[in-house]
Amino acid sequence: MKQAKREILIAEDDRKIAAILSDFLLAEGHSPTVVSDGLTAVETVRKRPPSALLLDLGLPLLDGVEVCRKVRTFSAVPIIMITARVDEVERLLGLSIGADDYICKPFSPKEVMARLHALLRRSEGKLSMAAADTWTIDDDGMRIAHAGQFLALTPIEFRLLRSFLAQPGRVFARHQLLDKLHEDYRDVNDRAIDSHIKNVRKKMSAAGADPDSIAAIYGVGYRYTPKLVDE
Ligand code: CA
């Protein structure tokens, strides 16, 4: 599917990286604008709201975290935070600063474009619709069906899958998934999440759903991305 042209703001003080992102966005038919400090980034979002913001964490004048916080006081623009290290992502997820996705340097521009397009679709509600089309959630019965076929989920698995389906495209850190589980399950540790996810995937597969739609994000956690029919 060809993307419609979008205004994308790049806040990045490394000129080479900004130029690479800019070139890829132009090649995808978008209209990129580059700013190289945090204050200008916030002002630009305010004056000329973009469709999405690619935001470097380490920016002069105002860092990415502060930019994110300030922008969130007046805008719901989709934000992809670009960080230098995986452990920064974990820290940022803990701060709940309101970024929608995270990418680590060095990144492949193709990956950035794929994430950006997923985010744009999500912000337009298309991912939610794609998810809603095939999934039926019965909260009272704690049951979930894929294309009419119920998955044999344990209560923990139900809560996990429920969280993913409610927010397609969102990255969940392991500790955030842990928080989604009921306090009765205090014995569940970070790594146990992995084995629960493994079981959820098996059961998705058995019900004809794509188990790879729940993907591990290295060093961070998991994300659910429904496949769109027109992709
Ligand atoms: Ca930087």
Coordinates of N, CA, C and O in Angstrom, one line a residue, residues 43-142:
E43 N 8.6 24.0 19.5 CA 7.9 25.1 18.8 C 7.4 24.8 17.4 O 6.3 25.2 17.1
T44 N 8.1 23.9 16.7 CA 7.7 23.5 15.4 C 6.4 22.6 15.5 O 5.5 22.8 14.7
V45 N 6.4 21.7 16.5 CA 5.1 20.9 16.6 C 3.9 21.8 16.9 O 2.8 21.6 16.4
R46 N 4.2 22.9 17.7 CA 3.1 23.8 18.1 C 2.6 24.6 16.9 O 1.4 24.7 16.7
K47 N 3.6 25.1 16.1 CA 3.2 26.0 15.0 C 2.7 25.3 13.8 O 1.8 25.8 13.1
R48 N 3.4 24.2 13.5 CA 3.0 23.4 12.3 C 2.9 21.9 12.6 O 3.9 21.2 12.4
P49 N 1.8 21.5 13.2 CA 1.7 20.1 13.7 C 2.0 19.1 12.6 O 1.3 19.1 11.6
P50 N 3.0 18.2 12.8 CA 3.3 17.2 11.8 C 2.4 16.0 12.0 O 1.7 15.9 13.0
S51 N 2.5 15.0 11.1 CA 1.8 13.8 11.3 C 2.5 12.8 12.2 O 1.9 12.0 12.8
A52 N 3.8 13.0 12.3 CA 4.6 12.2 13.3 C 5.9 12.9 13.6 O 6.4 13.8 12.8
L53 N 6.5 12.6 14.7 CA 7.8 13.2 15.1 C 8.8 12.1 15.4 O 8.6 11.1 16.2
L54 N 9.9 12.2 14.7 CA 11.1 11.3 14.9 C 12.0 12.1 15.8 O 12.5 13.1 15.4
L55 N 12.1 11.6 17.1 CA 12.8 12.4 18.1 C 14.0 11.7 18.7 O 14.0 10.7 19.3
D56 N 15.2 12.4 18.5 CA 16.4 11.9 19.0 C 16.4 12.2 20.5 O 15.9 13.2 21.0
L57 N 16.9 11.2 21.3 CA 16.9 11.5 22.8 C 17.9 12.5 23.2 O 17.6 13.4 24.0
G58 N 19.1 12.4 22.6 CA 20.2 13.4 23.0 C 20.2 14.6 22.1 O 20.9 14.7 21.1
L59 N 19.4 15.6 22.5 CA 19.3 16.9 21.7 C 19.8 18.0 22.6 O 19.6 18.1 23.8
P60 N 20.4 19.1 21.9 CA 20.8 20.3 22.7 C 19.6 21.1 23.1 O 18.5 21.0 22.5
L61 N 19.8 21.9 24.1 CA 18.8 22.9 24.7 C 17.7 22.2 25.5 O 17.4 22.6 26.6
L62 N 17.1 21.1 24.9 CA 16.0 20.4 25.6 C 16.2 19.0 25.1 O 16.2 18.7 23.9
D63 N 16.4 18.0 26.0 CA 16.6 16.6 25.6 C 15.2 16.0 25.2 O 14.2 16.5 25.4
G64 N 15.4 14.8 24.5 CA 14.2 14.1 24.0 C 13.1 13.9 25.0 O 11.9 14.0 24.7
V65 N 13.5 13.6 26.2 CA 12.5 13.3 27.3 C 11.7 14.6 27.6 O 10.4 14.5 27.6
E66 N 12.4 15.7 27.7 CA 11.7 17.0 27.9 C 10.8 17.4 26.8 O 9.7 17.9 26.9
V67 N 11.3 17.2 25.6 CA 10.6 17.5 24.4 C 9.2 16.7 24.4 O 8.2 17.2 24.2
C68 N 9.4 15.4 24.6 CA 8.2 14.5 24.7 C 7.2 15.0 25.7 O 6.0 15.1 25.4
R69 N 7.7 15.3 26.9 CA 6.8 15.8 28.0 C 6.1 17.1 27.6 O 4.9 17.2 27.8
K70 N 6.8 18.0 27.0 CA 6.2 19.3 26.6 C 5.2 19.1 25.5 O 4.1 19.7 25.6
V71 N 5.6 18.3 24.5 CA 4.7 18.1 23.4 C 3.4 17.5 23.8 O 2.3 17.8 23.4
R72 N 3.5 16.5 24.8 CA 2.3 15.8 25.3 C 1.4 16.7 26.0 O 0.2 16.3 26.3
T73 N 1.8 17.9 26.4 CA 0.9 18.8 27.1 C -0.1 19.4 26.1 O -1.1 20.0 26.6
F74 N 0.2 19.4 24.8 CA -0.7 20.0 23.9 C -1.0 19.2 22.6 O -1.7 19.6 21.8
S75 N -0.3 18.0 22.5 CA -0.4 17.3 21.2 C -0.4 15.8 21.4 O 0.4 15.3 22.3
A76 N -1.1 15.1 20.6 CA -1.1 13.6 20.6 C -0.4 13.1 19.4 O -0.5 11.9 19.0
V77 N 0.5 13.9 18.8 CA 1.2 13.5 17.6 C 2.0 12.2 17.9 O 2.6 12.1 19.0
P78 N 2.0 11.2 17.0 CA 2.8 10.0 17.2 C 4.2 10.3 17.3 O 4.8 11.1 16.4
I79 N 4.9 9.8 18.3 CA 6.3 10.1 18.5 C 7.2 8.8 18.5 O 6.8 7.9 19.2
I80 N 8.2 8.8 17.7 CA 9.1 7.7 17.7 C 10.4 8.2 18.3 O 11.0 9.1 17.8
M81 N 10.8 7.7 19.5 CA 12.0 8.1 20.1 C 13.2 7.3 19.6 O 13.2 6.1 19.6
I82 N 14.3 8.0 19.3 CA 15.5 7.4 18.8 C 16.6 7.5 19.9 O 16.9 8.6 20.3
T83 N 17.0 6.3 20.3 CA 18.0 6.3 21.4 C 19.3 5.7 21.0 O 19.3 5.0 20.0
A84 N 20.3 5.9 21.8 CA 21.6 5.3 21.5 C 21.8 3.9 22.0 O 22.6 3.1 21.5
R85 N 21.1 3.6 23.1 CA 21.3 2.3 23.7 C 19.9 1.7 24.1 O 19.0 2.3 24.5
V86 N 20.0 0.3 24.1 CA 18.8 -0.5 24.4 C 18.4 -0.2 25.9 O 17.2 -0.1 26.2
D87 N 19.3 -0.1 26.8 CA 19.0 0.1 28.2 C 18.3 1.5 28.4 O 17.6 1.7 29.4
E88 N 18.5 2.4 27.5 CA 17.8 3.7 27.6 C 16.3 3.5 27.4 O 15.5 4.1 28.0
V89 N 16.0 2.6 26.5 CA 14.6 2.3 26.1 C 13.9 1.8 27.4 O 12.8 2.3 27.7
E90 N 14.5 0.9 28.1 CA 13.9 0.3 29.3 C 13.7 1.4 30.3 O 12.6 1.5 30.9
R91 N 14.7 2.3 30.5 CA 14.5 3.4 31.4 C 13.4 4.3 31.0 O 12.5 4.7 31.8
L92 N 13.3 4.6 29.7 CA 12.3 5.6 29.2 C 10.9 5.0 29.4 O 9.9 5.7 29.7
L93 N 10.8 3.6 29.1 CA 9.5 3.0 29.3 C 9.0 3.1 30.7 O 7.8 3.3 31.0
G94 N 10.0 3.0 31.6 CA 9.7 3.1 33.0 C 9.2 4.5 33.4 O 8.3 4.7 34.3
L95 N 9.6 5.5 32.7 CA 9.3 6.9 33.0 C 7.9 7.3 32.4 O 7.3 8.3 32.7
S96 N 7.4 6.4 31.5 CA 6.1 6.7 30.8 C 6.0 8.1 30.3 O 5.1 8.9 30.7
I97 N 6.9 8.5 29.4 CA 7.0 9.9 29.0 C 6.0 10.1 27.8 O 5.9 11.3 27.4
G98 N 5.4 9.1 27.3 CA 4.4 9.3 26.2 C 4.9 9.1 24.8 O 4.2 9.5 23.9
A99 N 6.1 8.6 24.6 CA 6.5 8.2 23.2 C 5.7 7.0 22.8 O 5.3 6.2 23.6
D100 N 5.5 6.8 21.5 CA 4.7 5.7 21.0 C 5.6 4.5 20.6 O 5.1 3.4 20.6
D101 N 6.8 4.8 20.3 CA 7.7 3.7 19.9 C 9.1 4.1 20.1 O 9.4 5.3 20.3
Y102 N 10.0 3.1 20.1 CA 11.4 3.4 20.4 C 12.3 2.7 19.4 O 12.0 1.5 19.0
I103 N 13.3 3.3 18.9 CA 14.3 2.7 18.0 C 15.7 3.0 18.5 O 16.0 4.1 18.9
C104 N 16.6 2.0 18.4 CA 17.9 2.2 18.9 C 18.9 2.4 17.7 O 18.7 1.8 16.7
K105 N 19.9 3.3 18.0 CA 21.0 3.5 17.0 C 22.0 2.4 17.2 O 22.2 2.0 18.4
P106 N 22.6 1.8 16.2 CA 22.4 2.2 14.8 C 21.1 1.5 14.3 O 20.9 0.3 14.6
F107 N 20.3 2.2 13.5 CA 19.1 1.6 13.1 C 19.1 1.5 11.5 O 20.0 2.1 10.9
S108 N 18.3 0.6 11.0 CA 18.1 0.6 9.6 C 17.0 1.5 9.2 O 15.9 1.5 9.8
P109 N 17.2 2.4 8.2 CA 16.2 3.4 7.9 C 14.9 2.7 7.4 O 13.8 3.2 7.7
K110 N 15.1 1.5 6.8 CA 13.9 0.7 6.4 C 13.0 0.4 7.6 O 11.8 0.4 7.6
E111 N 13.7 0.0 8.7 CA 13.0 -0.4 9.9 C 12.3 0.9 10.5 O 11.1 0.8 10.9
V112 N 12.9 2.0 10.4 CA 12.3 3.2 10.9 C 11.0 3.5 10.1 O 10.0 3.9 10.6
M113 N 11.1 3.4 8.8 CA 10.0 3.6 7.9 C 8.8 2.7 8.2 O 7.7 3.1 8.3
A114 N 9.2 1.4 8.4 CA 8.1 0.4 8.7 C 7.4 0.7 10.0 O 6.2 0.7 10.1
R115 N 8.2 1.1 11.0 CA 7.6 1.5 12.3 C 6.8 2.7 12.2 O 5.7 2.9 12.8
L116 N 7.3 3.7 11.4 CA 6.6 5.0 11.2 C 5.2 4.7 10.6 O 4.2 5.2 11.0
H117 N 5.2 3.9 9.5 CA 4.0 3.6 8.8 C 3.0 2.8 9.7 O 1.8 3.1 9.7
A118 N 3.5 1.9 10.5 CA 2.7 1.2 11.5 C 2.0 2.2 12.5 O 0.9 2.1 12.8
L119 N 2.9 3.1 12.9 CA 2.4 4.1 13.9 C 1.3 5.0 13.2 O 0.3 5.4 13.9
L120 N 1.6 5.4 12.0 CA 0.6 6.3 11.3 C -0.7 5.6 11.1 O -1.8 6.2 11.4
R121 N -0.6 4.3 10.8 CA -1.9 3.5 10.6 C -2.6 3.4 12.0 O -3.8 3.5 12.1
R122 N -1.8 3.2 13.0 CA -2.4 3.0 14.4 C -3.0 4.3 14.8 O -4.1 4.3 15.3
S123 N -2.4 5.4 14.5 CA -2.9 6.7 15.0 C -4.2 7.0 14.2 O -5.0 7.8 14.7
E124 N -4.3 6.4 13.1 CA -5.6 6.6 12.3 C -6.6 5.6 12.6 O -7.7 5.5 12.0
G125 N -6.3 4.7 13.6 CA -7.3 3.7 14.0 C -7.4 2.5 13.2 O -8.2 1.6 13.4
K126 N -6.5 2.4 12.1 CA -6.7 1.3 11.2 C -6.2 0.0 11.8 O -6.7 -1.1 11.6
L127 N -5.1 0.1 12.7 CA -4.7 -1.2 13.3 C -5.7 -1.7 14.3 O -5.9 -2.9 14.3
S128 N -6.4 -0.8 15.0 CA -7.4 -1.2 15.9 C -8.5 -1.9 15.2 O -9.1 -2.9 15.6
M129 N -8.9 -1.3 14.0 CA -9.9 -1.9 13.2 C -9.5 -3.3 12.7 O -10.3 -4.3 12.8
A130 N -8.2 -3.4 12.3 CA -7.7 -4.7 11.8 C -7.8 -5.7 12.9 O -8.2 -6.9 12.7
A131 N -7.5 -5.3 14.1 CA -7.5 -6.2 15.3 C -9.0 -6.6 15.6 O -9.3 -7.7 15.9
A132 N -9.8 -5.6 15.6 CA -11.2 -5.8 16.0 C -11.9 -6.7 15.0 O -12.9 -7.4 15.4
D133 N -11.5 -6.7 13.8 CA -12.1 -7.5 12.7 C -12.1 -9.0 13.1 O -13.0 -9.7 12.8
T134 N -11.0 -9.4 13.6 CA -10.8 -10.9 13.7 C -10.9 -11.4 15.1 O -11.0 -12.6 15.3
W135 N -10.8 -10.5 16.1 CA -10.8 -10.9 17.5 C -12.1 -10.6 18.2 O -12.7 -9.5 18.0
T136 N -12.6 -11.5 19.0 CA -13.7 -11.3 19.9 C -13.3 -11.4 21.3 O -12.7 -12.4 21.7
I137 N -13.5 -10.4 22.1 CA -13.1 -10.4 23.5 C -14.3 -10.5 24.4 O -15.2 -9.6 24.3
D138 N -14.3 -11.5 25.2 CA -15.4 -11.7 26.2 C -14.8 -11.5 27.6 O -14.3 -12.4 28.2
D139 N -14.9 -10.2 28.1 CA -14.3 -9.9 29.4 C -14.9 -10.6 30.5 O -14.2 -11.0 31.4
D140 N -16.2 -10.7 30.5 CA -16.9 -11.4 31.7 C -16.4 -12.8 31.8 O -16.2 -13.3 32.8
G141 N -16.4 -13.5 30.6 CA -16.1 -14.9 30.6 C -14.5 -15.1 30.5 O -14.1 -16.2 30.5
M142 N -13.8 -14.0 30.5 CA -12.3 -14.1 30.3 C -12.0 -15.0 29.1 O -11.1 -15.9 29.3

